[in-house]
Short mmCIF file of C-alpha atoms and ligand atoms in Angstrom, two decimals:
data_model
loop_
_atom_site.label_atom_id
_atom_site.label_comp_id
_atom_site.label_asym_id
_atom_site.label_seq_id
_atom_site.Cartn_x
_atom_site.Cartn_y
_atom_site.Cartn_z
CA MET A 1 0.04 -0.07 0.02
CA MET A 2 1.18 3.61 -0.71
CA LYS A 3 -0.95 6.57 0.05
CA TYR A 4 0.06 10.20 -0.81
CA VAL A 5 -0.76 13.42 0.82
CA ILE A 6 0.15 16.19 -1.30
CA MET A 7 0.68 19.66 0.16
CA ILE A 8 0.36 22.65 -2.18
CA GLY A 9 0.73 26.20 -0.95
CA GLY A 10 -1.47 29.22 -2.03
CA VAL A 11 -1.92 33.14 -1.55
CA ILE A 12 1.77 33.76 -0.24
CA SER A 13 4.72 31.98 0.58
CA GLY A 14 6.18 31.69 4.17
CA LEU A 15 2.97 30.32 5.58
CA GLY A 16 4.74 27.47 7.15
CA LYS A 17 4.12 24.69 4.57
CA GLY A 18 6.99 22.71 5.89
CA ILE A 19 5.88 22.69 9.44
CA THR A 20 2.27 22.13 8.55
CA THR A 21 3.47 19.05 6.26
CA ALA A 22 5.53 17.69 9.12
CA SER A 23 2.62 18.02 11.52
CA ILE A 24 0.32 16.10 9.20
CA GLY A 25 2.97 13.53 9.14
CA ARG A 26 3.08 13.43 12.92
CA ILE A 27 -0.67 13.10 13.12
CA LEU A 28 -0.66 10.16 10.94
CA GLN A 29 2.10 8.65 12.80
CA SER A 30 0.09 8.99 16.02
CA ARG A 31 -2.67 6.95 14.22
CA GLY A 32 -0.28 4.12 13.80
CA TYR A 33 1.02 4.61 10.17
CA ARG A 34 4.69 4.67 8.95
CA VAL A 35 5.21 7.99 7.19
CA THR A 36 7.78 9.58 5.06
CA ALA A 37 8.20 12.88 3.31
CA ILE A 38 9.43 14.41 0.09
CA LYS A 39 10.25 18.12 -0.33
CA ILE A 40 9.96 19.47 -3.90
CA ASP A 41 11.97 22.62 -4.60
CA PRO A 42 11.20 24.21 -7.77
CA TYR A 43 14.37 26.12 -8.12
CA LEU A 44 16.96 25.29 -10.75
CA ASN A 45 19.83 24.70 -8.22
CA CYS A 46 20.56 20.92 -7.90
CA ASP A 47 20.39 21.22 -4.10
CA ALA A 48 20.32 24.16 -1.55
CA GLY A 49 24.11 23.78 -0.95
CA THR A 50 25.05 26.64 -3.01
CA ILE A 51 22.33 29.03 -1.94
CA ASN A 52 23.13 32.04 0.25
CA PRO A 53 21.49 31.54 3.52
CA PHE A 54 20.11 35.08 3.32
CA GLU A 55 17.82 33.76 0.60
CA HIS A 56 16.32 30.63 1.91
CA GLY A 57 17.64 30.41 5.53
CA GLU A 58 19.60 27.40 6.83
CA ILE A 59 21.01 24.49 4.66
CA PHE A 60 19.95 21.42 6.51
CA VAL A 61 22.36 18.51 6.24
CA THR A 62 21.22 14.68 6.20
CA ASP A 63 23.19 11.77 7.17
CA ASP A 64 24.03 10.92 3.69
CA GLY A 65 25.35 14.46 3.15
CA GLY A 66 22.44 16.04 1.41
CA GLU A 67 22.51 19.84 1.66
CA ILE A 68 18.68 20.61 1.72
CA ASP A 69 16.19 23.33 2.28
CA LEU A 70 15.34 23.64 5.98
CA ASP A 71 12.02 22.04 5.73
CA MET A 72 13.81 18.65 5.68
CA GLY A 73 14.88 19.58 9.26
CA HIS A 74 11.06 20.06 10.21
CA TYR A 75 10.37 16.69 8.68
CA GLU A 76 13.15 14.97 10.62
CA ARG A 77 12.29 16.62 13.90
CA PHE A 78 8.46 16.12 13.74
CA LEU A 79 8.57 12.52 12.35
CA ASP A 80 11.73 11.41 14.25
CA VAL A 81 13.13 9.86 11.12
CA ASN A 82 16.51 10.30 9.26
CA LEU A 83 15.96 11.19 5.67
CA THR A 84 18.25 11.10 2.79
CA LYS A 85 19.04 13.53 -0.07
CA LYS A 86 16.70 11.46 -2.40
CA HIS A 87 13.75 12.89 -0.33
CA ASN A 88 14.49 16.27 -1.85
CA ILE A 89 13.69 16.89 -5.62
CA THR A 90 14.63 20.24 -7.22
CA THR A 91 14.19 21.39 -10.83
CA GLY A 92 17.89 21.32 -11.31
CA GLN A 93 17.99 17.69 -10.71
CA ILE A 94 15.04 16.74 -12.89
CA TYR A 95 16.15 18.85 -15.82
CA GLY A 96 19.70 17.71 -15.49
CA GLU A 97 18.61 14.14 -15.68
CA VAL A 98 16.11 14.63 -18.58
CA ILE A 99 18.88 16.53 -20.59
CA ARG A 100 21.39 13.68 -19.82
CA ARG A 101 18.92 11.11 -20.96
CA GLU A 102 18.27 13.05 -24.14
CA ARG A 103 22.11 13.23 -24.96
CA LYS A 104 22.27 9.55 -24.38
CA GLY A 105 19.58 8.99 -26.93
CA ASP A 106 17.19 7.45 -24.37
CA TYR A 107 14.05 9.20 -25.93
CA LEU A 108 14.58 7.35 -29.28
CA GLY A 109 13.97 10.24 -31.64
CA GLN A 110 11.05 11.74 -29.66
CA THR A 111 10.75 15.57 -29.10
CA VAL A 112 11.69 15.96 -25.35
CA GLN A 113 9.03 17.93 -23.66
CA ILE A 114 7.84 19.16 -20.17
CA ILE A 115 4.78 16.96 -20.57
CA PRO A 116 5.30 14.02 -20.57
CA HIS A 117 9.09 13.74 -20.09
CA VAL A 118 9.75 15.97 -17.34
CA THR A 119 6.44 15.18 -15.48
CA ASP A 120 7.03 11.52 -15.97
CA LEU A 121 10.42 11.77 -14.26
CA ILE A 122 9.02 13.73 -11.38
CA LYS A 123 6.35 10.98 -10.89
CA SER A 124 8.77 8.20 -10.94
CA ARG A 125 11.25 10.02 -8.55
CA VAL A 126 8.23 10.38 -6.11
CA ARG A 127 7.17 6.83 -6.42
CA GLN A 128 10.77 5.48 -6.14
CA VAL A 129 11.46 7.35 -3.01
CA ALA A 130 8.03 6.41 -1.54
CA SER A 131 8.45 2.72 -2.31
CA GLU A 132 12.12 2.59 -1.10
CA SER A 133 11.28 4.09 2.29
CA ASN A 134 9.23 1.36 3.87
CA ALA A 135 6.52 3.88 4.56
CA GLU A 136 2.81 3.39 4.09
CA ILE A 137 2.08 7.08 3.48
CA CYS A 138 4.31 9.59 1.64
CA LEU A 139 3.77 13.30 2.15
CA VAL A 140 4.81 15.44 -0.82
CA GLU A 141 5.33 19.05 -0.30
CA VAL A 142 5.54 21.17 -3.43
CA GLY A 143 7.58 24.22 -2.76
CA GLY A 144 6.37 27.59 -3.79
CA THR A 145 2.81 28.63 -4.25
CA VAL A 146 0.07 27.62 -6.91
CA GLY A 147 0.56 29.89 -9.84
CA ASP A 148 4.25 30.12 -9.71
CA ILE A 149 5.77 29.29 -13.18
CA GLU A 150 8.43 27.25 -11.54
CA SER A 151 6.00 25.09 -9.64
CA MET A 152 3.76 24.13 -12.61
CA PRO A 153 5.53 21.07 -13.80
CA PHE A 154 5.47 19.67 -10.22
CA ILE A 155 1.84 20.53 -9.69
CA GLU A 156 1.02 19.02 -13.09
CA ALA A 157 2.86 15.87 -12.20
CA MET A 158 0.95 15.58 -9.04
CA ARG A 159 -2.24 15.91 -10.77
CA GLN A 160 -1.27 13.03 -13.15
CA LEU A 161 -0.22 10.99 -10.17
CA SER A 162 -3.61 11.27 -8.65
CA LEU A 163 -5.26 10.32 -11.83
CA GLU A 164 -3.09 7.16 -12.08
CA GLU A 165 -3.51 6.06 -8.54
CA LYS A 166 -6.75 5.05 -6.98
CA ARG A 167 -8.89 7.87 -5.79
CA GLU A 168 -8.62 6.80 -2.26
CA ASP A 169 -4.79 6.85 -2.34
CA VAL A 170 -4.10 10.47 -3.07
CA ALA A 171 -5.31 13.49 -0.96
CA PHE A 172 -4.66 17.05 -1.68
CA VAL A 173 -4.09 19.66 1.10
CA HIS A 174 -3.98 23.25 0.32
CA LEU A 175 -2.55 25.86 2.63
CA THR A 176 -3.77 29.35 2.37
CA LEU A 177 -3.95 32.54 4.20
CA VAL A 178 -7.03 34.22 5.78
CA PRO A 179 -5.96 37.76 6.59
CA ILE A 180 -7.78 39.96 9.06
CA LEU A 181 -8.40 43.52 7.79
CA ASP A 182 -7.55 45.98 10.71
CA VAL A 183 -10.33 48.39 9.80
CA VAL A 184 -13.22 45.99 10.08
CA GLY A 185 -11.55 43.13 11.99
CA GLU A 186 -13.10 40.63 9.80
CA GLN A 187 -11.32 37.52 8.43
CA LYS A 188 -11.27 37.78 4.71
CA THR A 189 -11.72 34.60 2.61
CA LYS A 190 -11.25 35.99 -0.83
CA PRO A 191 -7.45 35.25 -1.21
CA THR A 192 -8.24 31.71 -0.24
CA GLN A 193 -11.11 31.53 -2.87
CA HIS A 194 -8.69 32.85 -5.53
CA SER A 195 -6.01 30.48 -4.78
CA VAL A 196 -8.44 27.42 -4.77
CA LYS A 197 -9.69 28.62 -8.20
CA GLN A 198 -6.07 28.67 -9.41
CA LEU A 199 -5.60 25.19 -8.12
CA LEU A 200 -8.83 24.11 -9.97
CA ALA A 201 -7.50 25.65 -13.13
CA ALA A 202 -4.53 23.29 -12.76
CA GLY A 203 -6.89 20.35 -12.57
CA ILE A 204 -6.55 19.73 -8.79
CA SER A 205 -9.56 19.86 -6.36
CA PRO A 206 -8.30 20.21 -2.91
CA ASP A 207 -9.67 17.70 -0.29
CA ILE A 208 -8.50 19.77 2.77
CA LEU A 209 -7.92 23.42 3.28
CA ILE A 210 -5.53 24.54 6.00
CA CYS A 211 -6.23 28.03 6.63
CA ARG A 212 -3.47 30.24 8.45
CA SER A 213 -4.85 33.21 10.42
CA ARG A 214 -3.84 35.24 13.47
CA ILE A 215 -6.76 33.94 15.41
CA PRO A 216 -9.03 30.92 15.08
CA LEU A 217 -11.13 30.87 11.94
CA SER A 218 -14.67 32.11 12.67
CA GLU A 219 -17.66 29.72 11.96
CA ASN A 220 -18.62 32.29 9.40
CA ALA A 221 -15.37 32.28 7.57
CA LYS A 222 -15.32 28.53 7.60
CA ARG A 223 -18.84 28.42 6.05
CA LYS A 224 -18.02 30.91 3.41
CA ILE A 225 -14.69 29.08 2.46
CA SER A 226 -16.64 25.74 2.37
CA LEU A 227 -19.39 27.28 0.03
CA PHE A 228 -17.03 29.06 -2.32
CA CYS A 229 -14.24 26.54 -2.53
CA ASN A 230 -16.31 23.38 -2.76
CA VAL A 231 -14.90 21.67 0.32
CA PRO A 232 -17.02 20.33 3.19
CA GLU A 233 -17.04 22.64 6.23
CA ARG A 234 -15.27 20.19 8.42
CA ALA A 235 -12.52 20.04 5.80
CA VAL A 236 -11.75 23.70 6.40
CA ILE A 237 -9.18 23.59 9.07
CA SER A 238 -7.92 26.62 11.28
CA ALA A 239 -4.31 26.90 11.70
CA HIS A 240 -4.10 30.03 13.83
CA ASP A 241 -0.93 31.48 15.21
CA ILE A 242 0.67 29.51 18.04
CA GLU A 243 3.70 30.23 20.01
CA ASN A 244 5.36 26.81 20.01
CA VAL A 245 5.32 25.14 16.46
CA TYR A 246 5.55 21.79 18.16
CA ARG A 247 1.90 22.34 19.17
CA LEU A 248 0.63 22.33 15.66
CA PRO A 249 0.15 18.60 15.30
CA LEU A 250 -2.03 18.83 18.43
CA LEU A 251 -3.97 21.81 17.11
CA LEU A 252 -4.72 20.22 13.67
CA ASP A 253 -5.66 17.05 15.24
CA GLU A 254 -8.04 18.80 17.57
CA GLU A 255 -9.55 20.51 14.35
CA GLY A 256 -10.20 16.91 13.09
CA LEU A 257 -7.60 16.72 10.65
CA GLY A 258 -6.51 13.21 11.62
CA ASP A 259 -10.05 11.77 11.30
CA LEU A 260 -10.56 13.41 7.93
CA LEU A 261 -7.36 12.02 6.47
CA ILE A 262 -8.15 8.54 7.82
CA GLU A 263 -11.52 8.79 6.15
CA ARG A 264 -10.32 10.37 2.81
CA LEU A 265 -7.53 7.87 2.48
CA CYS A 266 -9.64 4.79 3.47
CA LEU A 267 -7.32 4.05 6.18
CA GLU A 268 -8.17 1.41 8.90
CA ASP A 269 -8.56 2.70 12.39
CA ARG A 270 -5.47 1.59 14.40
CA GLY A 271 -6.29 3.81 17.34
CA LYS A 272 -4.56 7.02 18.30
CA ASN A 273 -1.59 7.79 20.48
CA ILE A 274 -0.37 11.35 20.53
CA SER A 275 0.11 11.63 24.37
CA ARG A 276 3.92 11.32 24.28
CA TRP A 277 4.12 14.24 21.82
CA LYS A 278 1.69 16.13 23.96
CA SER A 279 3.67 15.69 27.16
CA ILE A 280 6.94 16.89 25.35
CA VAL A 281 5.16 20.04 24.19
CA GLU A 282 3.51 20.61 27.60
CA GLN A 283 6.88 20.31 29.25
CA MET A 284 8.40 22.81 26.85
CA ASP A 285 5.38 25.20 27.32
CA GLN A 286 5.08 25.01 31.18
CA ALA A 287 8.64 25.89 32.02
CA THR A 288 9.05 29.24 33.76
CA LYS A 289 12.76 29.62 34.28
CA ILE A 290 14.48 31.49 31.56
CA ILE A 291 18.19 31.34 30.25
CA ARG A 292 19.60 33.65 27.97
CA ILE A 293 21.86 32.75 25.20
CA ALA A 294 24.07 35.27 23.12
CA MET A 295 24.24 33.89 19.51
CA VAL A 296 27.26 35.68 17.81
CA GLY A 297 26.97 35.65 14.19
CA LYS A 298 27.00 37.41 10.85
CA TYR A 299 23.49 36.59 9.55
CA ILE A 300 21.74 37.84 12.59
CA ARG A 301 18.82 39.50 10.89
CA PHE A 302 17.71 36.21 9.38
CA PRO A 303 17.14 33.95 12.25
CA ASP A 304 16.05 31.12 9.81
CA THR A 305 19.78 30.83 9.03
CA TYR A 306 20.43 29.12 12.34
CA LEU A 307 17.00 27.31 12.45
CA SER A 308 18.16 23.90 13.63
CA ILE A 309 20.27 25.48 16.41
CA ASN A 310 17.26 27.57 17.68
CA GLU A 311 15.31 24.30 17.66
CA ALA A 312 18.10 22.36 19.39
CA LEU A 313 18.23 24.90 22.07
CA LYS A 314 14.44 24.66 22.37
CA HIS A 315 14.57 20.79 22.80
CA ALA A 316 17.28 21.07 25.33
CA ALA A 317 15.57 23.81 27.33
CA GLY A 318 12.31 21.80 27.18
CA VAL A 319 13.92 18.65 28.97
CA ASN A 320 15.55 20.89 31.47
CA ASP A 321 12.43 22.71 32.53
CA CYS A 322 13.39 26.10 31.15
CA LYS A 323 12.87 28.30 28.26
CA VAL A 324 15.69 29.86 26.20
CA GLU A 325 15.87 33.33 25.09
CA ILE A 326 18.26 33.85 22.17
CA ASP A 327 19.78 37.36 21.43
CA TRP A 328 21.46 37.72 18.12
CA ILE A 329 24.73 39.64 18.42
CA ASP A 330 26.09 41.07 15.39
CA ALA A 331 29.77 39.92 15.30
CA GLU A 332 30.82 42.89 13.41
CA GLY A 333 29.73 45.12 16.28
CA LEU A 334 32.14 43.48 18.66
CA ARG A 335 35.03 45.48 18.55
CA MET A 336 35.73 47.28 21.80
CA ASP A 337 35.84 46.13 25.39
CA GLU A 338 32.57 47.90 26.16
CA ASP A 339 30.93 45.94 23.09
CA LEU A 340 32.07 42.76 24.62
CA ASP A 341 30.81 43.76 28.17
CA ARG A 342 27.18 43.38 26.63
CA LEU A 343 27.94 39.65 26.79
CA ARG A 344 28.38 39.52 30.56
CA GLY A 345 24.58 39.29 31.26
CA TYR A 346 24.15 36.06 29.34
CA ASP A 347 24.07 32.62 30.64
CA GLY A 348 25.87 31.23 27.55
CA ILE A 349 27.61 32.27 24.51
CA LEU A 350 27.15 30.37 21.19
CA VAL A 351 29.21 30.87 18.04
CA PRO A 352 27.49 29.04 15.20
CA GLY A 353 28.72 27.84 11.84
CA GLY A 354 29.72 30.29 9.05
CA PHE A 355 31.86 31.21 6.10
CA GLY A 356 34.35 33.95 5.38
CA GLN A 357 36.03 36.69 6.82
CA ARG A 358 33.27 39.11 7.67
CA GLY A 359 32.66 39.23 11.43
CA SER A 360 35.20 36.76 12.20
CA GLU A 361 37.32 39.01 14.56
CA GLY A 362 34.10 39.76 16.55
CA LYS A 363 33.42 36.00 16.89
CA ILE A 364 37.04 35.49 18.02
CA ALA A 365 36.64 38.24 20.58
CA ALA A 366 33.32 36.70 22.00
CA ILE A 367 35.15 33.32 22.25
CA LYS A 368 37.97 35.00 24.17
CA TYR A 369 35.47 36.72 26.45
CA ALA A 370 33.70 33.37 27.21
CA ARG A 371 37.00 31.82 27.96
CA GLU A 372 38.27 34.37 30.16
CA GLN A 373 35.03 35.30 31.99
CA SER A 374 34.22 31.57 32.49
CA ILE A 375 30.86 31.83 30.64
CA PRO A 376 29.58 28.60 29.13
CA PHE A 377 30.63 28.41 25.54
CA LEU A 378 29.56 26.35 22.71
CA GLY A 379 31.31 26.51 19.30
CA LEU A 380 29.90 24.87 16.19
CA CYS A 381 31.90 24.16 13.06
CA PHE A 382 33.25 27.65 12.17
CA GLY A 383 32.76 28.40 15.85
CA PHE A 384 35.07 25.35 16.64
CA GLN A 385 37.60 26.59 14.19
CA LEU A 386 37.62 30.12 15.55
CA ALA A 387 37.99 28.72 19.07
CA VAL A 388 41.05 27.13 17.99
CA VAL A 389 42.29 30.35 16.39
CA GLU A 390 41.56 32.30 19.58
CA PHE A 391 43.41 29.69 21.74
CA ALA A 392 46.41 29.69 19.41
CA ARG A 393 46.72 33.44 19.64
CA SER A 394 46.30 33.51 23.37
CA ALA A 395 48.98 30.81 23.59
CA GLY A 396 51.56 33.04 21.80
CA LEU A 397 50.92 32.35 18.14
CA LYS A 398 50.31 36.03 17.39
CA SER A 399 47.99 36.57 14.39
CA ALA A 400 47.32 32.87 14.04
CA ASN A 401 44.29 32.38 11.74
CA SER A 402 42.25 30.03 9.36
CA THR A 403 43.56 30.30 5.84
CA GLU A 404 39.79 30.88 4.92
CA ILE A 405 40.07 34.23 6.69
CA ASP A 406 43.77 34.99 6.00
CA PRO A 407 45.59 32.86 3.44
CA ARG A 408 48.97 34.52 4.43
CA THR A 409 48.85 33.98 8.09
CA PRO A 410 52.07 33.01 9.72
CA TYR A 411 50.32 30.40 11.87
CA PRO A 412 47.63 28.59 9.64
CA VAL A 413 46.21 26.76 12.66
CA ILE A 414 43.09 26.00 10.50
CA ASP A 415 43.63 25.00 6.93
CA LEU A 416 41.98 23.37 4.03
CA LEU A 417 41.29 19.53 4.29
CA PRO A 418 43.94 17.94 2.14
CA GLU A 419 41.26 16.45 -0.19
CA GLN A 420 39.75 19.93 -0.61
CA LYS A 421 42.95 21.33 -2.32
CA LYS A 422 41.97 19.92 -5.69
CA VAL A 423 38.33 20.67 -5.47
CA SER A 424 37.23 23.30 -7.96
CA GLU A 425 33.39 22.80 -8.13
CA MET A 426 31.37 24.50 -5.22
CA GLY A 427 28.30 22.32 -5.23
CA GLY A 428 28.18 19.10 -2.95
CA THR A 429 32.10 19.10 -2.45
CA MET A 430 32.47 19.92 1.17
CA ARG A 431 33.14 17.22 3.69
CA LEU A 432 29.48 16.29 4.23
CA GLY A 433 27.14 14.29 6.22
CA ALA A 434 27.57 11.59 8.94
CA GLN A 435 31.09 10.68 10.06
CA GLU A 436 32.17 8.65 13.04
CA VAL A 437 33.84 10.40 15.86
CA ARG A 438 35.81 8.72 18.69
CA ILE A 439 35.61 10.21 22.03
CA ALA A 440 38.54 10.24 24.66
CA LYS A 441 37.35 8.52 28.03
CA GLY A 442 37.32 10.82 30.93
CA SER A 443 36.65 13.96 28.99
CA LEU A 444 33.68 16.39 29.13
CA ALA A 445 32.79 15.06 25.77
CA PHE A 446 32.61 11.56 27.12
CA ARG A 447 30.35 12.61 30.01
CA ILE A 448 28.06 14.26 27.54
CA TYR A 449 27.58 11.43 25.10
CA GLY A 450 28.28 8.59 27.45
CA LYS A 451 30.02 6.54 24.85
CA GLU A 452 33.24 6.37 22.85
CA ARG A 453 31.82 6.26 19.40
CA ILE A 454 29.31 8.70 17.93
CA SER A 455 28.10 9.69 14.42
CA GLU A 456 27.49 13.31 13.66
CA ARG A 457 26.84 15.46 10.57
CA HIS A 458 29.43 17.61 8.94
CA ARG A 459 29.67 20.36 6.42
CA HIS A 460 33.08 22.03 6.13
CA ARG A 461 36.19 22.40 4.05
CA TYR A 462 38.65 23.44 6.70
CA GLU A 463 40.10 21.55 9.57
CA VAL A 464 42.68 21.92 12.44
CA ASN A 465 46.00 21.82 10.90
CA PRO A 466 47.77 18.75 12.18
CA ARG A 467 51.08 20.58 12.44
CA TYR A 468 49.90 22.65 15.41
CA ILE A 469 47.88 19.95 17.31
CA GLU A 470 50.87 19.07 19.64
CA ARG A 471 51.65 22.64 20.33
CA LEU A 472 47.93 23.49 21.19
CA THR A 473 47.60 20.52 23.32
CA LYS A 474 50.64 21.29 25.33
CA LYS A 475 49.22 24.67 26.09
CA GLY A 476 46.16 23.00 27.60
CA LEU A 477 43.62 22.65 24.66
CA ARG A 478 42.07 19.24 24.83
CA PHE A 479 40.95 17.65 21.57
CA SER A 480 38.67 14.98 23.07
CA GLY A 481 37.02 13.81 19.88
CA LYS A 482 38.75 12.79 16.66
CA SER A 483 37.97 11.03 13.42
CA VAL A 484 38.34 7.35 13.33
CA ASP A 485 41.81 7.54 11.89
CA GLY A 486 42.81 10.02 14.56
CA ARG A 487 43.85 12.61 12.02
CA ARG A 488 41.01 15.14 12.16
CA MET A 489 40.01 17.05 15.30
CA GLU A 490 36.34 16.87 15.88
CA ILE A 491 35.72 18.15 19.48
CA LEU A 492 37.63 20.60 21.67
CA GLU A 493 37.30 21.38 25.29
CA LEU A 494 39.19 23.29 27.96
CA PRO A 495 39.72 21.46 31.13
CA GLY A 496 39.19 23.80 34.11
CA HIS A 497 36.64 25.91 32.44
CA LYS A 498 32.95 25.75 33.68
CA PHE A 499 31.97 24.70 30.08
CA PHE A 500 33.87 25.32 27.08
CA LEU A 501 33.21 23.04 24.26
CA ALA A 502 33.15 23.12 20.55
CA THR A 503 32.53 20.62 17.68
CA GLN A 504 33.72 20.59 14.14
CA PHE A 505 30.43 18.80 13.31
CA HIS A 506 26.86 20.06 13.63
CA PRO A 507 25.01 18.39 16.59
CA GLU A 508 22.03 20.59 15.96
CA PHE A 509 20.93 18.49 12.91
CA LYS A 510 20.13 15.45 15.02
CA SER A 511 18.28 17.09 17.83
CA ARG A 512 14.67 16.23 18.26
CA PRO A 513 11.90 17.44 20.60
CA GLY A 514 12.07 15.27 23.83
CA LYS A 515 15.43 14.10 22.65
CA PRO A 516 17.86 16.98 22.51
CA ALA A 517 21.22 16.64 20.98
CA PRO A 518 23.48 15.79 23.97
CA VAL A 519 25.87 18.66 23.36
CA PHE A 520 22.90 21.24 23.46
CA ASP A 521 21.56 19.48 26.50
CA ALA A 522 24.89 19.89 28.40
CA PHE A 523 25.22 23.52 27.16
CA VAL A 524 21.88 24.34 28.37
CA LYS A 525 22.43 22.60 31.76
CA ALA A 526 25.67 24.75 32.10
CA ALA A 527 23.84 27.88 31.16
CA LEU A 528 20.97 27.04 33.75
CA GLU A 529 23.66 26.76 36.47
CA ARG A 530 25.08 30.01 35.63
CA ALA A 531 21.60 31.65 35.66
CA LYS A 532 20.85 30.17 39.08
CA LEU A 533 24.03 31.44 40.43
CA ALA A 534 23.36 34.83 39.05
CA VAL A 535 19.96 34.81 40.90
CA LYS A 536 21.64 33.54 44.12
CA GLY A 537 24.16 36.45 43.68
CA LYS A 538 21.39 39.03 43.38
CA THR A 539 19.53 37.81 46.40
CA ALA A 540 22.70 37.66 48.42
CA GLY A 541 23.70 41.19 47.22
N1 LIG B 1 33.76 27.78 6.74
C1 LIG B 1 34.22 26.58 7.54
C2 LIG B 1 34.71 25.53 6.72
O1 LIG B 1 34.25 25.49 5.38
C3 LIG B 1 33.11 26.35 8.46
C4 LIG B 1 31.95 25.72 7.82
C5 LIG B 1 30.67 25.77 8.66
O2 LIG B 1 30.63 26.40 9.61
N2 LIG B 1 29.63 25.00 8.21
O3 LIG B 1 35.28 24.67 7.10
#
């Protein structure tokens, strides 16, 4: 059996299609079904790896080294599954393959066209991924909104798929916006009506409408949408604003979405169990203690750039009964001592991944501050590399640097990975995906993970230069995690510091609600400790 739930967006982008798709998946899982998900990105890039994070937010990395749109992260977090790069289909991949086949002569003299050649390939990719995944239900999210030129071949392919499969095997969900006009305070349904019309023009009649609005949809709005959009009233679902995105599956289920899908897809009733998810969400929401984390980066105006980090912090806060407040600190603004003093009030300092020279000195200054002032510090990828630079400088290697920032530095403590030296193409060529890391017993890292072998996801071209390892170690820096062959430094820590840890890998990608990434859990615990001391200090003073 394979059932498909196809999500197509309308009205405007940015309504949270990814989170909504992931939530539908969670609901179906709670009904006892095995679920997988595919994200279609209608851009011409082969993957998101070459896209500036200003444009689309974070690049999510899968175990198999896929560099994918951030929605893949929502799927993994909500469904608690590990997906692969095959679960992401882009226009670039499809056209690339069609053109390759044409050159090979596979089309035997035919004129190669969008219909049927491109649409056939899209359908076969979707079916292949679905059948290989061992799932019973496959969610397909078509990126963009109905009416976009770019999305058309994909929407058309989904129409064809629904025609070829049995009617009870394919359901279409349409996500729209119901704005409220300030003047009259009324929920306006016209944009939804227009959007559905556009979908109908593409030959698709939506089964379920999920309507985003600031507040719950009024009965009146539901009735109107049902009437004008040819969808039963109970299939008009309200997805109003909520503070915690992990609550969305609960909200949609209360709105009846689970029952509707079971009915529409003719699924057998296997009972319902959403209580574990509910208790995770409730623990997150009930916390009253607050910790404040300073995130020092360069893309601070685009919080989506670090989406998985934000989520990992939330997961860790949730299980530690606190909430986390993240302040974005522009690394370029950290030049003078008084700038750095702003960091004093935080319970933890986090320097995330990044690329290039801009803001790097500010990040290094923040790391130095965390080290000297005993503030819990977590460095990730670029943050790990800059922690090495900072330590090297303070250990006497003046103007040590990464060759990514200063190719002529006298002390290149961070340098290109040897295999990267020959690489000329940008796309998909970093050290990517899951790699095994060996952890030294007796280290902080070992206490955090509780085992000697772990697997974490990577995305980098530079590494600690092996020539400097001995010197740095002698000065007190501990590399407590290394690659299996012992050549690559993966985790660093500073014995004696309250909490100073950095990883060459990205632990944030494997964090899940209720099961935070161990590194984040430990960082949040350290921050919580500092927050408690600050309160005590205040009471005593
Ligand atoms: N720019 C660094 C490298 O390529 C770090 C990358 C990252 O933070 N993801 O190695």
